[in-house]
Short mmCIF file of C-alpha atoms and ligand atoms in Angstrom, two decimals:
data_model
loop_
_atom_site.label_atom_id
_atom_site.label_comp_id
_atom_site.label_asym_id
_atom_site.label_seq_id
_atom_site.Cartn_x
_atom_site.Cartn_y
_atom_site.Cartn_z
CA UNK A 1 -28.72 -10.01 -20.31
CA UNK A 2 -26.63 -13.06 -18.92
CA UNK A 3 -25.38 -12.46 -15.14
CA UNK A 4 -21.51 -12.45 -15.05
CA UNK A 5 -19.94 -15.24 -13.06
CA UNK A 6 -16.84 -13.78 -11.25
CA UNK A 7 -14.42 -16.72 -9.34
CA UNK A 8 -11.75 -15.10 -8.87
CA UNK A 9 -12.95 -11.47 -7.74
CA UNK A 10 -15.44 -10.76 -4.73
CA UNK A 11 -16.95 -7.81 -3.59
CA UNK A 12 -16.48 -4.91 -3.10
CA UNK A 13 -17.21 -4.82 0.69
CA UNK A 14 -16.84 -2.52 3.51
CA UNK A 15 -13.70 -2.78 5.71
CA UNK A 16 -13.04 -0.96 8.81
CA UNK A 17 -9.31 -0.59 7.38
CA UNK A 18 -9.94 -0.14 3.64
CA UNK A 19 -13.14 1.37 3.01
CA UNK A 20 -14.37 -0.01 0.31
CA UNK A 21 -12.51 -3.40 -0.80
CA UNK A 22 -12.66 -4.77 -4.29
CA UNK A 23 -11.38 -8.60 -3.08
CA UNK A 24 -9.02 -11.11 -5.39
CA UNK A 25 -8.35 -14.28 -4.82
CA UNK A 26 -5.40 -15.03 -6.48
CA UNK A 27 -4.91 -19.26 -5.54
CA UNK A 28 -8.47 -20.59 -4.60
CA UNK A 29 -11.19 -21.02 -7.49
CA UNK A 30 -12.72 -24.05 -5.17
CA UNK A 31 -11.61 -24.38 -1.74
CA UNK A 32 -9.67 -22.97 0.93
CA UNK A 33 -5.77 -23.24 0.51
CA UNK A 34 -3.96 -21.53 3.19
CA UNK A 35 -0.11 -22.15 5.60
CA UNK A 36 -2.29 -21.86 8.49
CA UNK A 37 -5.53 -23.34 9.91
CA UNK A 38 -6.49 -20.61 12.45
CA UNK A 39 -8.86 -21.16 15.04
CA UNK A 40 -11.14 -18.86 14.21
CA UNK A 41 -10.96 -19.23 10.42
CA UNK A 42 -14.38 -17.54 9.09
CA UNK A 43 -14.42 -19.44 5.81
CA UNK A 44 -14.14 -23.16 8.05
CA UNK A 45 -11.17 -25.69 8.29
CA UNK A 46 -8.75 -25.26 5.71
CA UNK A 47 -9.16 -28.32 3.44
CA UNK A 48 -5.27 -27.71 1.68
CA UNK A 49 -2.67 -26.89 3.81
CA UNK A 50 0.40 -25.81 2.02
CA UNK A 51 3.30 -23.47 2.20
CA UNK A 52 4.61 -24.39 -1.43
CA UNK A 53 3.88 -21.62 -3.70
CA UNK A 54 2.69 -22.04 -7.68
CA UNK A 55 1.01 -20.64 -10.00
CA UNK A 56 -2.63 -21.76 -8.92
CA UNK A 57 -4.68 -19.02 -11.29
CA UNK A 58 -3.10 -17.64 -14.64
CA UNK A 59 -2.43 -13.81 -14.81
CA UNK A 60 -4.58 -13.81 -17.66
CA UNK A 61 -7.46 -15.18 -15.98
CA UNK A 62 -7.84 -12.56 -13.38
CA UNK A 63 -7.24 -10.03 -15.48
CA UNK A 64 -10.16 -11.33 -17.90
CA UNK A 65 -12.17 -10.58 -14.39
CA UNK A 66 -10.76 -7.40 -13.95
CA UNK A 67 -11.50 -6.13 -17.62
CA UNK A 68 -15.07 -6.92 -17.07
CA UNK A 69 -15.68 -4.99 -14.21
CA UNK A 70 -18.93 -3.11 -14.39
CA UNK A 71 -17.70 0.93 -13.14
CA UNK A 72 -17.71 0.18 -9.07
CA UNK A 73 -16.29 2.98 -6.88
CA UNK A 74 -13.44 1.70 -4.67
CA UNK A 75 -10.57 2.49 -2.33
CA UNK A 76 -8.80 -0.84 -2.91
CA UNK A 77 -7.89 -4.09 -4.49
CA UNK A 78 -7.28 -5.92 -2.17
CA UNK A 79 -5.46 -9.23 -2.69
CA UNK A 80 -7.13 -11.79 -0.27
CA UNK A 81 -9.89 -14.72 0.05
CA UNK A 82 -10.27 -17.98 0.94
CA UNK A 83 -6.53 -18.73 1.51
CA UNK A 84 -3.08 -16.87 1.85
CA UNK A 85 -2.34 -14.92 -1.56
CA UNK A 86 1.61 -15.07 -0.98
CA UNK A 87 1.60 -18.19 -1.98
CA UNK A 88 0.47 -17.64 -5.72
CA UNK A 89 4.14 -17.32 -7.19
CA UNK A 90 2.58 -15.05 -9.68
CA UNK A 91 1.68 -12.66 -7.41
CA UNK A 92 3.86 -9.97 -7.97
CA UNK A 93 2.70 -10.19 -11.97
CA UNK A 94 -0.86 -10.13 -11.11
CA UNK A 95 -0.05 -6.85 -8.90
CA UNK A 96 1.93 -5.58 -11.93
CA UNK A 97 -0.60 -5.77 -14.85
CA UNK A 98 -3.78 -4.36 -12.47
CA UNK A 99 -1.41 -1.75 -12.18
CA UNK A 100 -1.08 -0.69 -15.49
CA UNK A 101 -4.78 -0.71 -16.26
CA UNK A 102 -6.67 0.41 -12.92
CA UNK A 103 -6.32 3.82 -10.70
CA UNK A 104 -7.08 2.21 -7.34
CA UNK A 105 -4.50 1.53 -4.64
CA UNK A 106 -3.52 -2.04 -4.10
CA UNK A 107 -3.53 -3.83 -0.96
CA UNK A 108 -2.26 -7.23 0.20
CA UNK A 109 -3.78 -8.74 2.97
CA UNK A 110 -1.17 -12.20 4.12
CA UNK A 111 -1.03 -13.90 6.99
CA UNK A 112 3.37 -13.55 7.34
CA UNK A 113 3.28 -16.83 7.30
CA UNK A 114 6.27 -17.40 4.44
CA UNK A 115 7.25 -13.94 4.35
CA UNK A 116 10.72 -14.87 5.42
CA UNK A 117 10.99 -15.64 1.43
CA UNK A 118 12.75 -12.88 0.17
CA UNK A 119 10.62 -13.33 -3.34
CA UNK A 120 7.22 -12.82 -1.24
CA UNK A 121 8.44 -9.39 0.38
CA UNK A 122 9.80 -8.41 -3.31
CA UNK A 123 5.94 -9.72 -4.61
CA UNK A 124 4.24 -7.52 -1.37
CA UNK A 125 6.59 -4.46 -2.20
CA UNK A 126 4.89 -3.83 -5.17
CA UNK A 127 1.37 -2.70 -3.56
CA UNK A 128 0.41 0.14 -1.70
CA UNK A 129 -0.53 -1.33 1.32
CA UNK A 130 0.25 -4.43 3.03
CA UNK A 131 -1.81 -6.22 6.17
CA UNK A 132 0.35 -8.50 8.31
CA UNK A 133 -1.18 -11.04 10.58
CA UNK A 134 0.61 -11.30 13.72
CA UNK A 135 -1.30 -13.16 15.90
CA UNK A 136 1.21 -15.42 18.42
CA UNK A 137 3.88 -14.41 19.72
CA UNK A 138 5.89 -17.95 20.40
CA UNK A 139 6.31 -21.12 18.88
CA UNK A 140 3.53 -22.65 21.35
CA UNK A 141 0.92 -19.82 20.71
CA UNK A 142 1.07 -19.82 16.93
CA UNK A 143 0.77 -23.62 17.14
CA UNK A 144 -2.60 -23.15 19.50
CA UNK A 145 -3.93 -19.88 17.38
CA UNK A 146 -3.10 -20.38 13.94
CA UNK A 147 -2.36 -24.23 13.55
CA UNK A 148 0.36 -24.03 10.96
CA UNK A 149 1.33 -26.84 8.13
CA UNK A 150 5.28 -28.57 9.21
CA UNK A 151 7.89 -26.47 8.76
CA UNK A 152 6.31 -22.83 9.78
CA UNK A 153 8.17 -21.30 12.57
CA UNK A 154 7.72 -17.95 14.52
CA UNK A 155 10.85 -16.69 14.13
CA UNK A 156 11.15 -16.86 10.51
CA UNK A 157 7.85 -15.26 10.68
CA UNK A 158 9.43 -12.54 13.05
CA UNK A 159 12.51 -12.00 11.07
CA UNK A 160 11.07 -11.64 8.00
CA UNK A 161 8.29 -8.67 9.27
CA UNK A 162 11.52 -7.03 10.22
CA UNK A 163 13.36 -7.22 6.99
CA UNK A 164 10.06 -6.14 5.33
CA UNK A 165 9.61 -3.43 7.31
CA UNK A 166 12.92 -2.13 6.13
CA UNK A 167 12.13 -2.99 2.42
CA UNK A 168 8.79 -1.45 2.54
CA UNK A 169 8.16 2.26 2.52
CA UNK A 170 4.42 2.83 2.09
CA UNK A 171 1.82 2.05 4.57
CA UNK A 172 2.00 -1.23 6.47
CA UNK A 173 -0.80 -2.48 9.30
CA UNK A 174 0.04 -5.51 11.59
CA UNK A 175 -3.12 -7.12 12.40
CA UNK A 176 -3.77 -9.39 15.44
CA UNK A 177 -6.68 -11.24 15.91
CA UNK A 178 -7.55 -11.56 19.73
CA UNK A 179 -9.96 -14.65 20.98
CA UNK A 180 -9.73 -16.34 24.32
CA UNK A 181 -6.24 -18.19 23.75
CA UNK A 182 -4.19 -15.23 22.83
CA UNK A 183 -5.50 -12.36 25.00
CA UNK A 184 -2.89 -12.77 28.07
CA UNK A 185 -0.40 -12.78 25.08
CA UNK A 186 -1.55 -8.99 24.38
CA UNK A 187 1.50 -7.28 26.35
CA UNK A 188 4.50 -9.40 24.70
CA UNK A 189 3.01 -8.70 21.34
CA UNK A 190 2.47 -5.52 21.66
CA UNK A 191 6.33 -5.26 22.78
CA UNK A 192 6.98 -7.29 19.74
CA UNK A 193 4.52 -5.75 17.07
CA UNK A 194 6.69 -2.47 18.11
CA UNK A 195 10.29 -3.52 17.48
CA UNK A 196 8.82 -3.98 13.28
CA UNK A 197 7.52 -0.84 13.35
CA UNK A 198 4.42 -0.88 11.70
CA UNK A 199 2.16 2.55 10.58
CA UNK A 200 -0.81 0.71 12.05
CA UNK A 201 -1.80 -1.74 14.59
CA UNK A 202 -5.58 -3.43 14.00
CA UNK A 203 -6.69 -4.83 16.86
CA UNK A 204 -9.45 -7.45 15.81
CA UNK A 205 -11.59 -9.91 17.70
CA UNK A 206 -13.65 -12.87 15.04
CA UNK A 207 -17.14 -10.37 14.65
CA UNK A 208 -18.40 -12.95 11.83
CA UNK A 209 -19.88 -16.17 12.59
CA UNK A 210 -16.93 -18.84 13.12
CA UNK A 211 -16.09 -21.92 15.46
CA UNK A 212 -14.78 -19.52 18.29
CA UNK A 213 -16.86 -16.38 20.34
CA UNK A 214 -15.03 -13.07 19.81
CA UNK A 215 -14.04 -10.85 22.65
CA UNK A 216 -16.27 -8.37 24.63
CA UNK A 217 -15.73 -4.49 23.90
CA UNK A 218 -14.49 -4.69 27.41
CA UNK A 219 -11.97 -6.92 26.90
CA UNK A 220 -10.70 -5.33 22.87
CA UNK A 221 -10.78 -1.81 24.94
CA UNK A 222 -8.34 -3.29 27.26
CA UNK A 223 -5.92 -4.39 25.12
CA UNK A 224 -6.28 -1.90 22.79
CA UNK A 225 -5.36 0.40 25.66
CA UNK A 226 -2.23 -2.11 26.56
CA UNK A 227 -1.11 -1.55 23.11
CA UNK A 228 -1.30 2.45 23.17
CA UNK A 229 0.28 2.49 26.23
CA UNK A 230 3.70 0.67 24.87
CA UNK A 231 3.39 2.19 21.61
CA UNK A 232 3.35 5.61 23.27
CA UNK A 233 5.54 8.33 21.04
CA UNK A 234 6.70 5.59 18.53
CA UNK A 235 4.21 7.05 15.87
CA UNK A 236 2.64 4.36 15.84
CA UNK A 237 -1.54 3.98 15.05
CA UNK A 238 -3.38 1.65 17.32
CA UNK A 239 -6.86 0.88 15.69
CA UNK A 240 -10.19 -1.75 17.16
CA UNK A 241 -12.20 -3.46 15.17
CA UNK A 242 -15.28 -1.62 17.96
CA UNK A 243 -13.71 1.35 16.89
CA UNK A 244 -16.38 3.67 15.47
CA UNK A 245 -15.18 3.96 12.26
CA UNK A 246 -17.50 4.46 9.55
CA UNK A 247 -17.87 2.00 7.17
CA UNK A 248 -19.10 2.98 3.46
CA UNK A 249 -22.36 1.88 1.78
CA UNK A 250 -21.22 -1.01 -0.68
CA UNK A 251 -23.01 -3.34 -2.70
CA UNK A 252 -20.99 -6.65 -4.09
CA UNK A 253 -21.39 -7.51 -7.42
CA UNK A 254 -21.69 -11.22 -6.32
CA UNK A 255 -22.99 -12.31 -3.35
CA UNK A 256 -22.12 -15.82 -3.06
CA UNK A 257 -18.67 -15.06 -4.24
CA UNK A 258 -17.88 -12.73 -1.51
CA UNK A 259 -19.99 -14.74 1.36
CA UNK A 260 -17.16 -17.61 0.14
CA UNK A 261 -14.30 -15.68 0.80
CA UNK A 262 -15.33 -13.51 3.77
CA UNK A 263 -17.65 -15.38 5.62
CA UNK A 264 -21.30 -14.66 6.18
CA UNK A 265 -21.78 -11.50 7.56
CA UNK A 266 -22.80 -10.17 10.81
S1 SF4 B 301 -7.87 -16.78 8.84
FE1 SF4 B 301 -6.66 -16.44 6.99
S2 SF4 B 301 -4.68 -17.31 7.53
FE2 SF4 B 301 -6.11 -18.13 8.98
S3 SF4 B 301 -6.77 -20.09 8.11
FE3 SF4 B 301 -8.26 -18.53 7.47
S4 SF4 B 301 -7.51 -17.88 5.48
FE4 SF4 B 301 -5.80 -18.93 6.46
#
């Protein structure tokens, strides 16, 4: 029988915060498109910066992927990949017809770069569970850490992870990614991260091969710590990527795909 070719959907994989993961990419067929060009990006340099959103893949194509799915056993889809899915303006119809045909939980992992756009929270409300990058904490950091195209700026980023939080009733994780040039910046964002009040707080260091070296255990245990201690009696989770947290036994149902999006693994 002729092997499937899947673009648009990779996976599934094991995640630390979702189990098992089935991934869409809802804007990049080729290459990376993405608001930001973080340092330790593990799919490279982003080749298309942009924060304009469009229509970059039709509904109908995904969902041609997602009717052809051999039976997989997953926790999530998760919108992702190589590139930020909030800026696919059909988004919140791509969330909307996987909803009427599949069981599974939806999850939206963005890096809150254009969230301030009330359209993008309305897109994000309609999934189960929503990742937030948060990994700066000022207009310098964000600049050094995530490299973001004109016109991005940390406190529309801050403002609208505010209003979402108030919008948005089911689960919500901020995520920070620590390397060397944010991890003095671990108290003020934990004393930020608070103020949205988030259900979880993913502490994450780059473990997949990319231009930067991730942090020790050492060093993730410390500021994990940091963060427990200020979120003390909010309610709030604090989670590390050197957490032992089991991950589940999952086989993607195309390699290259997946290594595209996510990186090769560890
Ligand atoms: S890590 Fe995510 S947000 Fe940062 S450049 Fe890569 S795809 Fe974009």
């Amino acid at each position: 029988m002729k092997k499937r070719k899947w673009k648009y959907i990779y996976g599934p994989v094991p995640s630390w915060r979702l189990g098992s993961s089935l991934g869409i990419d809802p804007i990049s067929g080729k290459g990376k498109i993405c608001s930001f060009d973080c340092v330790y990006c593990q799919v490279g340099r982003t080749k298309k910066m942009t924060a304009r959103r469009k229509n970059y893949v039709s509904v109908a194509n995904i969902m041609n992927e997602i009717n052809s799915l051999p039976k997989v056993s997953i926790d999530y889809i998760t919108f992702a990949g190589a590139g930020e899915p909030t800026l696919a303006k059909n988004l919140d119809k791509m969330i909307i017809a996987i909803r009427n045909i599949r069981k599974e939980k939806i999850a939206v992992i963005t890096n809150s770069s254009i969230i301030h756009l009330k359209e993008v929270r309305n897109a994000l409300c309609l999934s189960d569970f929503v990742l937030l990058k948060m990994d700066a904490c000022s207009e310098s950091s964000l600049k050094e850490i995530n490299r973001p195209v004109y016109g991005i700026k940390i406190k529309n980023i801050i403002n609208g992870l505010i209003k979402f939080r108030a919008e948005f009733s089911k689960k919500l994780a901020i995520q920070v990614m620590f390397v060397d040039k944010n991890k003095d910046l671990a108290k003020d964002l934990a004393v930020l991260i608070k103020t949205v009040k988030p259900d979880e707080i993913q502490i994450n260091t780059p473990l997949r091969p990319c231009a930067v070296t991730p942090l020790t255990k050492a060093d993730i245990v410390k500021i994990k710590n940091e963060f427990v201690r200020i979120c003390a009696h909010s309610g709030i989770k604090v989670i590390s990527v050197y957490d032992s947290i089991e991950k589940k036994e999952v086989k993607p149902i195309s390699s290259p795909q997946t290594i595209r999006r996510r990186g090769k693994p560890i």
